[in-house]
Amino acid sequence: MLSPEHSDAKPIRQADLRQARMNELIDNCQQEILRQIIGPFGLSTAMFNDKDGGNVSTVHNADNDIFPDEHFRKNYSLAGEEYSQKIRQKHWDDTKRRGPVHRQNNETFARNGEVTSEATGRPMKQGEVHGDHVVSLKEFHGNKALHLRLTEQERKDLANSKQNMAFIEASLNTSKGKKSWDECLKDPDFIEKNNLGAEQISRIRALDSEARRLISRANTAKLTNELLTTGASEAGRNALQQAFGVLLHEFVNGSFVEIKLILQAPDQESLIDRIVESLKRVMKRVVAKLKSALDAAISGAIQGFASNLLTFLINNFITTAKKIVTIIRESLRSIWRAMKLMINPPEGMSTLEVAREVTKILSATITTAIGMLLEKSVSGFIAASPLAFLAPILAPALTAIVTGIAASLLIYGIDRAFDWLSATGTEMLKSMERLLHSTGENIALMTTGIDLQFQSSRQYAEIGLNYKLIGLQLDEMSTAQSVMLNAQDCDIKRNQEHFDALRADTKRIANAEQEASDLINEYFKKN
């Protein structure tokens, strides 16, 4: 049975957890709003000029009159025209390309030489040689991808190239007409009429395959170049945006911290000096984030290239609005983080905690996407008010604030939901277990402290004994010094007495000498 003092362990833990979640909510609101303003609704808008349909042209978008640039629109203008003899002669055929070969064939005939059909391998007579477009000009005209990426001159050069021009029997060419070789070779009447055997059919199929590979390579080369060019551009801008975003986020956060410190102690030192010192500290924080900025730039480059490719793939089937293009690019960053967390979670993180964090990341991404879709509506609402002239500034800012708050509330709700899911009904026992564990750690610390104190006391006692010995030695030295001083006093006294006696003797001698001198003087006076 639990003791009374632990009967409220679970309520206390729940209250602490609720308070912790509330504190996280407040912090998340600040950070999320700042992230939205700097990211999707700030730097992204300033650095990217997103377009309907993305940066790479697709036939699907072209059919809906959506092009990334005007030169694609110009290239595609002929695709809507119905194929005709006039279209063929003006835009596709180039008879000058066949002239030199025809002259060479005629020279061969003049020498009684033989000209072989490239389709059947059979000899041909003079006047029976036709220059045939292996892939017909009608089929070229119907290939919308060629219209989109190749200029008219490039299409014309490709259609009349050596690889797509075969010199064959006039009867075979007339029989083929505007159809493809594949259609002709599937027709038994065509094969019978032209007396085509297995060898001839194989030659024709090889000829057709080579020409189609040429066309496919030309189209793929153009598409690859377009993907690489636009992908590199998106990668560069996205790398710069994410790196700059990390540094700007740190700068703004650091500035808020320093402003709080200045306001909390307004009477200290010179204001200018404190601002200068604050700026130095902020810049140190920003410089410390350079490695993180580099990591963000590398990830951003990969994400930018991937978003450009993904947008292209989607636009082959549906046309994406420019906001969708932005959403794809901005979402890839969060999806990247979620995938890294799922694939390589931090050591010690449980599966439930991984699920919690991934859910929070994806939920914030969805909230941001919805906010970006609503930005146009917010802009329209402001445009209909007296503040219409501020719509380009207010719409992103207001949408960023609302999106940031909504994302924070959603993350708070997810945390509470996962807290509930992770509850096992044994929180009270776990709380007591943690309490006992903490008590044991405290006792161990106290024991260590007492042991240290005991050792210190012993050291103090030894120091006191040493001081006592020093005192005794000082006393002995003082006594010896007193004896020496007494002996010196005695010597001085004896020396003084001896000096006094000597001085008295000297005085008597001097007096005696004076008396003798006086007697002598008196004697001489009398005599």
XYZ file of N, CA, C and O in Angstrom, residues 35-36 38-45 48 50 238 241-242 303 307 323-336 365 368-369 372:
140
model
N 10.150 30.919 -37.967
C 10.527 30.027 -39.076
C 9.663 30.281 -40.308
O 10.157 30.288 -41.435
N 8.363 30.499 -40.104
C 7.461 30.744 -41.221
C 7.775 32.068 -41.903
O 7.790 32.161 -43.133
N 10.645 33.735 -41.861
C 11.939 33.661 -42.538
C 11.892 32.704 -43.730
O 12.494 32.960 -44.771
N 11.143 31.603 -43.587
C 11.166 30.546 -44.607
C 10.132 30.692 -45.708
O 10.269 31.522 -46.616
N 9.043 29.918 -45.636
C 8.079 29.866 -46.745
C 7.462 31.208 -47.110
O 7.194 31.465 -48.272
N 7.230 32.075 -46.108
C 6.550 33.336 -46.384
C 7.502 34.525 -46.436
O 7.067 35.659 -46.489
N 8.807 34.251 -46.394
C 9.776 35.344 -46.423
C 10.848 35.122 -47.463
O 10.750 35.597 -48.593
N 11.886 34.359 -47.085
C 13.001 34.121 -47.998
C 12.561 33.397 -49.262
O 13.037 33.691 -50.352
N 11.647 32.444 -49.096
C 11.196 31.677 -50.262
C 10.540 32.592 -51.289
O 10.789 32.493 -52.487
N 9.696 33.507 -50.806
C 9.020 34.442 -51.709
C 10.021 35.369 -52.377
O 9.885 35.700 -53.562
N 12.651 32.986 -54.823
C 12.152 32.093 -55.872
C 11.019 32.769 -56.649
O 10.134 33.379 -56.052
N 8.471 31.289 -58.503
C 7.778 30.064 -58.904
C 6.732 30.361 -59.978
O 6.099 31.418 -59.980
N 18.021 27.115 -53.414
C 17.523 26.459 -52.199
C 18.642 26.296 -51.167
O 18.418 26.444 -49.961
N 19.081 29.684 -49.700
C 17.954 30.030 -48.833
C 18.069 29.341 -47.478
O 17.907 29.973 -46.430
N 18.357 28.046 -47.490
C 18.392 27.310 -46.229
C 19.601 27.709 -45.380
O 19.492 27.830 -44.155
N 17.674 18.881 -51.923
C 16.218 19.024 -51.903
C 15.731 19.890 -53.061
O 14.690 19.616 -53.651
N 13.200 18.572 -55.752
C 11.880 19.203 -55.901
C 11.636 19.607 -57.352
O 10.523 19.500 -57.858
N 1.875 27.936 -56.487
C 1.888 27.697 -55.046
C 2.195 26.237 -54.737
O 2.856 25.913 -53.751
N 1.703 25.352 -55.596
C 1.992 23.925 -55.417
C 3.478 23.665 -55.626
O 4.092 22.852 -54.926
N 4.074 24.369 -56.596
C 5.515 24.240 -56.826
C 6.278 24.646 -55.562
O 7.215 23.962 -55.133
N 5.842 25.757 -54.956
C 6.486 26.221 -53.718
C 6.298 25.206 -52.599
O 7.218 24.921 -51.836
N 5.076 24.669 -52.499
C 4.774 23.690 -51.443
C 5.647 22.446 -51.600
O 6.173 21.909 -50.623
N 5.818 21.985 -52.837
C 6.651 20.799 -53.085
C 8.078 21.064 -52.601
O 8.675 20.242 -51.902
N 8.609 22.225 -52.957
C 9.982 22.541 -52.565
C 10.113 22.666 -51.051
O 11.035 22.125 -50.437
N 9.178 23.402 -50.411
C 9.266 23.614 -48.971
C 9.000 22.327 -48.190
O 9.543 22.132 -47.103
N 8.140 21.460 -48.742
C 7.793 20.229 -48.028
C 8.930 19.220 -48.038
O 9.067 18.427 -47.101
N 9.736 19.252 -49.092
C 10.810 18.259 -49.199
C 11.796 18.367 -48.047
O 12.374 17.373 -47.626
N 11.986 19.591 -47.533
C 12.909 19.758 -46.410
C 12.421 18.982 -45.200
O 13.180 18.258 -44.549
N 11.127 19.108 -44.884
C 10.565 18.400 -43.734
C 10.510 16.898 -43.981
O 10.783 16.101 -43.081
N 10.163 16.514 -45.202
C 10.119 15.083 -45.537
C 11.516 14.480 -45.406
O 11.689 13.358 -44.927
N 12.523 15.244 -45.830
C 13.928 14.810 -45.696
C 14.260 14.558 -44.231
O 14.861 13.546 -43.872
N 4.366 20.326 -41.622
C 4.501 20.499 -43.074
C 3.132 20.682 -43.722
O 2.947 21.562 -44.575
N 1.771 24.098 -42.912
C 2.432 25.117 -43.735
C 1.868 25.119 -45.149
O 1.632 26.186 -45.731
N 1.641 23.931 -45.706
C 1.089 23.830 -47.067
C -0.296 24.472 -47.130
O -0.614 25.225 -48.065
N 0.050 28.212 -47.017
C 0.494 28.786 -48.285
C -0.644 28.845 -49.296
O -0.732 29.788 -50.092
